[in-house]
mmCIF file of C-alpha atoms in Angstrom:
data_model
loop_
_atom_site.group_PDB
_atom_site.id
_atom_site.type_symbol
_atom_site.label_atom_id
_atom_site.label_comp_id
_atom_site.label_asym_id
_atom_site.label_seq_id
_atom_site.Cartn_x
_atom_site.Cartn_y
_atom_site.Cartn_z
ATOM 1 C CA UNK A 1 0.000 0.000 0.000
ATOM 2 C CA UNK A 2 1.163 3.136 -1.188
ATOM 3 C CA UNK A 3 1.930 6.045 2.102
ATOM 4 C CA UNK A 4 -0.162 8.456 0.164
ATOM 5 C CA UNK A 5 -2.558 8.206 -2.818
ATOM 6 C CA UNK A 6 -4.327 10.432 -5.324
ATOM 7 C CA UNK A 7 -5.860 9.812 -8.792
ATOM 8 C CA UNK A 8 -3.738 10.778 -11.695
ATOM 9 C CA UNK A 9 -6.040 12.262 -13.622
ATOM 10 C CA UNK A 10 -6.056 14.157 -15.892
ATOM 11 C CA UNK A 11 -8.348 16.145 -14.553
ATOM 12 C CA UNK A 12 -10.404 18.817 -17.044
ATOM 13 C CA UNK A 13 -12.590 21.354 -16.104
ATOM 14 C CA UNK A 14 -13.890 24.573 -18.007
ATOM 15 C CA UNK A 15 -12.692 27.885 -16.532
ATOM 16 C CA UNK A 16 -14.622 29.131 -13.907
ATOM 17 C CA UNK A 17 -15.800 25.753 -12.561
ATOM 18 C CA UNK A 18 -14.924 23.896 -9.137
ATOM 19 C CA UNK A 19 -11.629 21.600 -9.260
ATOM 20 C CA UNK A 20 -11.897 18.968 -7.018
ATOM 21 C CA UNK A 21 -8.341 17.343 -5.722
ATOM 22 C CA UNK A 22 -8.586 14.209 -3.657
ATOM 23 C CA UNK A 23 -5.748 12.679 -1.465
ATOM 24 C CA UNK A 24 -5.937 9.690 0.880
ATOM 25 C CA UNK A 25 -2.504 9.081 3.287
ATOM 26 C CA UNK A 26 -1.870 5.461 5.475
ATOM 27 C CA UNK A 27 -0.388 6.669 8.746
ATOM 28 C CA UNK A 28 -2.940 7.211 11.207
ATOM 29 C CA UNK A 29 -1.009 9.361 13.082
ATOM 30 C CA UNK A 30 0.368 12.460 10.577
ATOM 31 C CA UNK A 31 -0.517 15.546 11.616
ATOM 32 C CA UNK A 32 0.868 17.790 8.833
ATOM 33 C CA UNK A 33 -0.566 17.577 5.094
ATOM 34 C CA UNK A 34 0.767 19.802 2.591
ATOM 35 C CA UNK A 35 -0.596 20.388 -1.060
ATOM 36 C CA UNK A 36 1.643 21.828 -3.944
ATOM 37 C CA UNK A 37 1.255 22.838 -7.392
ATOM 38 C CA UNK A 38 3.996 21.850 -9.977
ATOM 39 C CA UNK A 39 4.144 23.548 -13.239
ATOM 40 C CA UNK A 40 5.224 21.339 -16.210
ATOM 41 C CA UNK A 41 9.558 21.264 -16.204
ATOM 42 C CA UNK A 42 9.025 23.313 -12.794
ATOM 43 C CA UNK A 43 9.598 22.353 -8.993
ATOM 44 C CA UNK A 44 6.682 22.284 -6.778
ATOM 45 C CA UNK A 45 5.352 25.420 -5.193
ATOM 46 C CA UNK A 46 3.435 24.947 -1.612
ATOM 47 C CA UNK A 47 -0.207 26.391 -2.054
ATOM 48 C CA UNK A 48 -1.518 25.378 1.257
ATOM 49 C CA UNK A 49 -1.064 23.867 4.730
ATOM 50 C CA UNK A 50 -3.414 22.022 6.753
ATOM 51 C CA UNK A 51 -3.142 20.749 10.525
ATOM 52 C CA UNK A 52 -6.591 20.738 11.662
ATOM 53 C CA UNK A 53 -9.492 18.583 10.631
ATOM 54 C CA UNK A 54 -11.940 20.611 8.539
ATOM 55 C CA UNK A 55 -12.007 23.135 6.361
ATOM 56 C CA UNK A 56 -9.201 25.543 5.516
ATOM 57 C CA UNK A 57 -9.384 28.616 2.956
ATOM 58 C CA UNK A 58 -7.249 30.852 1.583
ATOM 59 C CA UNK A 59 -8.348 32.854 -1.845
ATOM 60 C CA UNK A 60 -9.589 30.715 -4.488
ATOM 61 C CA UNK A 61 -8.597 27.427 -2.385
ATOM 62 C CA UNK A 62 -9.935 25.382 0.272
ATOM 63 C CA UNK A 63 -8.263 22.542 2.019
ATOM 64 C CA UNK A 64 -10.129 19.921 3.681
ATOM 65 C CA UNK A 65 -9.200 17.532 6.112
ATOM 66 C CA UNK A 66 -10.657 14.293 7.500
ATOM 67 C CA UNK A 67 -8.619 12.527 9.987
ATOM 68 C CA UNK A 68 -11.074 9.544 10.813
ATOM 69 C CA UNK A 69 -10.940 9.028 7.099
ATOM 70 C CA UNK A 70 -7.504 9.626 5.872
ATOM 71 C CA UNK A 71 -8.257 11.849 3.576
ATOM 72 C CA UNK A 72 -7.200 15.583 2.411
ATOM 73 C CA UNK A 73 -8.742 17.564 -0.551
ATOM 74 C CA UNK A 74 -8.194 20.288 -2.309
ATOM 75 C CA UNK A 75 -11.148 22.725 -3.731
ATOM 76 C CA UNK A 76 -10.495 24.982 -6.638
ATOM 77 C CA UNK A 77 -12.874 27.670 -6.914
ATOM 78 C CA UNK A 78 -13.204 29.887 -10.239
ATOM 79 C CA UNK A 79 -10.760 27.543 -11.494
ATOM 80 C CA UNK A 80 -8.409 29.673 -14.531
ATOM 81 C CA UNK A 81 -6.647 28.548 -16.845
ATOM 82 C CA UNK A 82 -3.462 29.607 -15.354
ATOM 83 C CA UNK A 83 -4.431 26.781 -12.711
ATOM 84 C CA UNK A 84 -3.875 24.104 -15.035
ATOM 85 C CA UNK A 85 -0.744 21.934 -13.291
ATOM 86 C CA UNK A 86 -0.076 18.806 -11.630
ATOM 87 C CA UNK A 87 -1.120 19.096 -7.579
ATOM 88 C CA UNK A 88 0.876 17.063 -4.954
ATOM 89 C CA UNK A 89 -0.585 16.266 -1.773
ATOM 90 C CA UNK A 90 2.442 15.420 0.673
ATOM 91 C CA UNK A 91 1.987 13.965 4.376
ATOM 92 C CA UNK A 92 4.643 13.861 7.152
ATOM 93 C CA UNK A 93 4.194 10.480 8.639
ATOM 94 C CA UNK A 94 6.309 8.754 11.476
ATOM 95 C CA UNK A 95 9.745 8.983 10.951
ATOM 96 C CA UNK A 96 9.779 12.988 10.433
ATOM 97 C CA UNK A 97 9.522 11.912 6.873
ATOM 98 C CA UNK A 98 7.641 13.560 3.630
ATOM 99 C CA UNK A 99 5.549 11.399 1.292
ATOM 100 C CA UNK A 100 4.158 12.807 -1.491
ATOM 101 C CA UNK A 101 1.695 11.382 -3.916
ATOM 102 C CA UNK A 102 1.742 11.026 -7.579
ATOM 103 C CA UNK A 103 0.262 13.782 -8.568
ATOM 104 C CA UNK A 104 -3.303 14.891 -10.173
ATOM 105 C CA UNK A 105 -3.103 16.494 -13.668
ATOM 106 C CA UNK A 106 -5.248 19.197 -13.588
ATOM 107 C CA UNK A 107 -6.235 21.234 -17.311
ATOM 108 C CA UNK A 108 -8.568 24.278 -17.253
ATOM 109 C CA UNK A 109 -10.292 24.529 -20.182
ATOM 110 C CA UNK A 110 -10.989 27.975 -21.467
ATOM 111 C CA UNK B 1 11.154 32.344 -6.766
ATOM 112 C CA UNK B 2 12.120 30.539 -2.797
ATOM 113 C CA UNK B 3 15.503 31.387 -2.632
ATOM 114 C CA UNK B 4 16.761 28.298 -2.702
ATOM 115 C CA UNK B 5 19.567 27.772 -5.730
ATOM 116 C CA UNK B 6 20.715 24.246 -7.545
ATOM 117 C CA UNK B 7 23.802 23.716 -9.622
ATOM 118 C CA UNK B 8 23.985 22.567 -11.901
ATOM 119 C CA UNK B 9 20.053 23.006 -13.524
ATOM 120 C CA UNK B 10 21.196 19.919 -15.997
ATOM 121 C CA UNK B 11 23.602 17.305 -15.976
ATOM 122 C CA UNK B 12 24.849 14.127 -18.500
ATOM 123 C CA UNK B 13 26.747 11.538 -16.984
ATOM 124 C CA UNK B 14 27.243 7.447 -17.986
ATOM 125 C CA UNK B 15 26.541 4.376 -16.028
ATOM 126 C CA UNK B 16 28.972 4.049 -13.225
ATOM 127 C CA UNK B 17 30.370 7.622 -12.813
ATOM 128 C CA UNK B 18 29.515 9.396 -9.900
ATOM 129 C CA UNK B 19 28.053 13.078 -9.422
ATOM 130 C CA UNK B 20 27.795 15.479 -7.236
ATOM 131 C CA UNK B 21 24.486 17.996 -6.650
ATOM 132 C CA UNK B 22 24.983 21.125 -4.790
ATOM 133 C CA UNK B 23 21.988 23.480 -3.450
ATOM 134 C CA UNK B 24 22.154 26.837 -1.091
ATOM 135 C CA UNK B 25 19.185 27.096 1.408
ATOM 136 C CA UNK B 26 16.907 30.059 1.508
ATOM 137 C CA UNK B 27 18.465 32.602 3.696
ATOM 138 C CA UNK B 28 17.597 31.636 7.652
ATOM 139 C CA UNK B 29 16.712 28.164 6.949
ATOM 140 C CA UNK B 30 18.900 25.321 8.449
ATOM 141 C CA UNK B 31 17.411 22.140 7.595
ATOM 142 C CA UNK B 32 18.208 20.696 3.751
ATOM 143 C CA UNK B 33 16.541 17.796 2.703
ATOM 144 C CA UNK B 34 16.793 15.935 -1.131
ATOM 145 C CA UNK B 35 14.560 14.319 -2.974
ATOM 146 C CA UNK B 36 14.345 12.474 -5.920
ATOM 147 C CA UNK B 37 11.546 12.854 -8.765
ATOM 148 C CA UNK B 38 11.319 10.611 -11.833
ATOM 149 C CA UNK B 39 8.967 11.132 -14.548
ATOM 150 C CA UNK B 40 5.472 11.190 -14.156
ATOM 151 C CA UNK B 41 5.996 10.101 -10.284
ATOM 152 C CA UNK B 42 5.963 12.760 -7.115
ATOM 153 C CA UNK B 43 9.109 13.847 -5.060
ATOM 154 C CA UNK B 44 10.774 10.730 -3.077
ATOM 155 C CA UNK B 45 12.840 11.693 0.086
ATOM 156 C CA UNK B 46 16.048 10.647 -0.150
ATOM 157 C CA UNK B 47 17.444 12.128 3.356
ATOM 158 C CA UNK B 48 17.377 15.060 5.239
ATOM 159 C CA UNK B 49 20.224 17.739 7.297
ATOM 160 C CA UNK B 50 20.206 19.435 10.144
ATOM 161 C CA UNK B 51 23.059 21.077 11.683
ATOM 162 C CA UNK B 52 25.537 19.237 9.245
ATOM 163 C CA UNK B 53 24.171 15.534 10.503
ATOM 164 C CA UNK B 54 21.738 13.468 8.572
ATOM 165 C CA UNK B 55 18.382 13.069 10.755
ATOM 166 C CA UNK B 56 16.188 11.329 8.510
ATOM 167 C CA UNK B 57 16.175 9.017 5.445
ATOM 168 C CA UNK B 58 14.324 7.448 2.392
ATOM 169 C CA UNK B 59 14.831 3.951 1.300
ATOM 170 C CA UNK B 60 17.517 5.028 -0.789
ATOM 171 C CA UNK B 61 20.971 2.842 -1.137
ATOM 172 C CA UNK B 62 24.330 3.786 0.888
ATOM 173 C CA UNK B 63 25.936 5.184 -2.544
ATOM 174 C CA UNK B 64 23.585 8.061 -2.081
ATOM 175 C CA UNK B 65 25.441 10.199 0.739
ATOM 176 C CA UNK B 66 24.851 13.941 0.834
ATOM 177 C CA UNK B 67 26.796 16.816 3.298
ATOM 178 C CA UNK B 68 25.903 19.913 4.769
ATOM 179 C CA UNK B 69 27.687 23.008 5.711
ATOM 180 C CA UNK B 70 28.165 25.616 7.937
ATOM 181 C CA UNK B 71 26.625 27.751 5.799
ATOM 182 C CA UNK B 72 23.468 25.569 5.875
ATOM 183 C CA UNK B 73 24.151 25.058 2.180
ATOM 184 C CA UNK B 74 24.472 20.946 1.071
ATOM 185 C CA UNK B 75 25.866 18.275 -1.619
ATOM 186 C CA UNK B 76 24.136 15.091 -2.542
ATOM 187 C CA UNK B 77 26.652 12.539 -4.018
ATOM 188 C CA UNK B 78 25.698 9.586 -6.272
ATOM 189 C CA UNK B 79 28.422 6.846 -6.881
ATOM 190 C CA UNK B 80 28.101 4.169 -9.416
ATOM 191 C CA UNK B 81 25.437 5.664 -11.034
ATOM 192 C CA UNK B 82 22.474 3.292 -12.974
ATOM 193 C CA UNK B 83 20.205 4.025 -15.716
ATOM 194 C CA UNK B 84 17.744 4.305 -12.972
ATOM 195 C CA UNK B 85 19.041 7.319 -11.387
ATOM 196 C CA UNK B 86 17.901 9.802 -13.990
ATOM 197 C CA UNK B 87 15.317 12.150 -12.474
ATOM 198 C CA UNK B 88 14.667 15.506 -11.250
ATOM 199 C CA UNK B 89 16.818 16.024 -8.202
ATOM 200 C CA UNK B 90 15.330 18.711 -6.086
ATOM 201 C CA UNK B 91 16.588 20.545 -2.648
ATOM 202 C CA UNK B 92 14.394 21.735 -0.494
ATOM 203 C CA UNK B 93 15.000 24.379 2.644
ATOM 204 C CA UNK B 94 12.957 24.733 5.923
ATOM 205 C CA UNK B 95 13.653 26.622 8.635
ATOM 206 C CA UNK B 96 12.624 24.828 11.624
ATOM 207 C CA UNK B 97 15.383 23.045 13.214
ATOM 208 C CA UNK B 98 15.195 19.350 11.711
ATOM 209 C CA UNK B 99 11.735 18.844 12.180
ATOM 210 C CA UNK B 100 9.864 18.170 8.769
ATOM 211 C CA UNK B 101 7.831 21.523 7.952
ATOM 212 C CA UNK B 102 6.746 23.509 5.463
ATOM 213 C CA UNK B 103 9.325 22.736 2.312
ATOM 214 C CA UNK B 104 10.616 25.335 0.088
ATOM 215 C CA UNK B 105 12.154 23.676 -3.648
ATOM 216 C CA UNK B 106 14.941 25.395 -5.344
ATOM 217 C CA UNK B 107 14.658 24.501 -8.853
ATOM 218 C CA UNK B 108 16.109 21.131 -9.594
ATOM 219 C CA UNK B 109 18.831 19.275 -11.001
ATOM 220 C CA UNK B 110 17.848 17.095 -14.201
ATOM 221 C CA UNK B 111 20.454 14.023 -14.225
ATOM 222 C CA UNK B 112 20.564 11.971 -16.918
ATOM 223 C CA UNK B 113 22.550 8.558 -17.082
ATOM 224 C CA UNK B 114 23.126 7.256 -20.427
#
């Protein structure tokens, strides 16, 4: 079993819609889940932090977390084109270690 | 941009050489941790420094060593390299004292092993 799981996608929605970004994670006991946004030939850029179960917003995005489930999610409101990326949810599970998923393809379609 | 700096951005190398990756942390962070990205597949830790000692790492093999400096700036070393190797290396800087936080990615190394 993989430490942390998302669906590859791709992903399309039209601009202005809701992306939806799903994540699920193994260790019961993480307390830190991380999602980032990687442009194509890019690194990945951290978009948003979450440490507390429920929701968590910051401009156009909206972490949510459910501990009970193991499982994190990323909302994209208004999505733009310019939103169109590959998101990586990453956990820090035992071991003050990282894992990060594979990645969601994401592709706004204007 | 994070402030964090790789060198070099791309790099050529055949089976069994070895290379080294360098990376400065953004200023005031002290922790420097590597990772390893192949194509299509997300960031894999390779290991982590804090106060020039390793404190954490991956299941990656013992010819994968890495430094850091006084500076807070770090190496990661590859011996014997295998077609496998080729990936995205990336650095990442945090600033809170070893403990896995918030990571900032410089922009990569691209190794390829022919």
């Amino acid at each position: 079993q993989k430490e942390v799981e998302q669906n590859s996608g791709p992903l399309s929605v039209p601009e202005g819609a809701i992306a939806s970004l799903n994540c699920t994670y193994s260790d019961r006991v993480s307390q830190s889940f991380f999602w980032y946004r990687q442009y194509s030939g890019k690194s990945p850029e951290l978009i948003m932090s979450i440490y507390s179960n429920g929701d968590k917003e910051d401009g156009r995005f909206t972490a949510q977390l459910n501990k009970a489930s193991q499982y994190v999610s990323l909302l994209i409101r208004d999505s733009q084109p310019s939103d169109s990326a590959t998101y990586l949810c990453a956990v820090i599970q035992t071991g003050n270690q990282f894992y990060f998923g594979t990645g969601t393809s994401l592709t706004v379609i204007p | 941009e994070t402030g964090v700096t790789q060198s070099p951005t791309h790099l050529i190398k055949t089976r069994g050489q070895q290379v080294t990756l360098r990376c400065s942390s953004q200023s005031g962070h002290n922790t420097v941790s590597w990772y390893q990205q192949a194509l299509g597949q997300g960031p894999q830790f390779i290991f982590q420094y804090y106060r020039e000692e390793e404190n954490g790492r991956g299941n990656f093999p013992p010819r994968f060593s890495g430094l850091q400096f006084p500076n807070y700036s770090s190496e990661l070393n590859v011996n014997a390299l295998e077609l496998d190797d080729s990936a995205l290396y990336l650095c990442a800087s945090s600033p809170n004292g070893g403990r896995a936080e918030k990571l900032f990615f410089g922009s990569g190394t691209q190794l390829s092993v022919l």
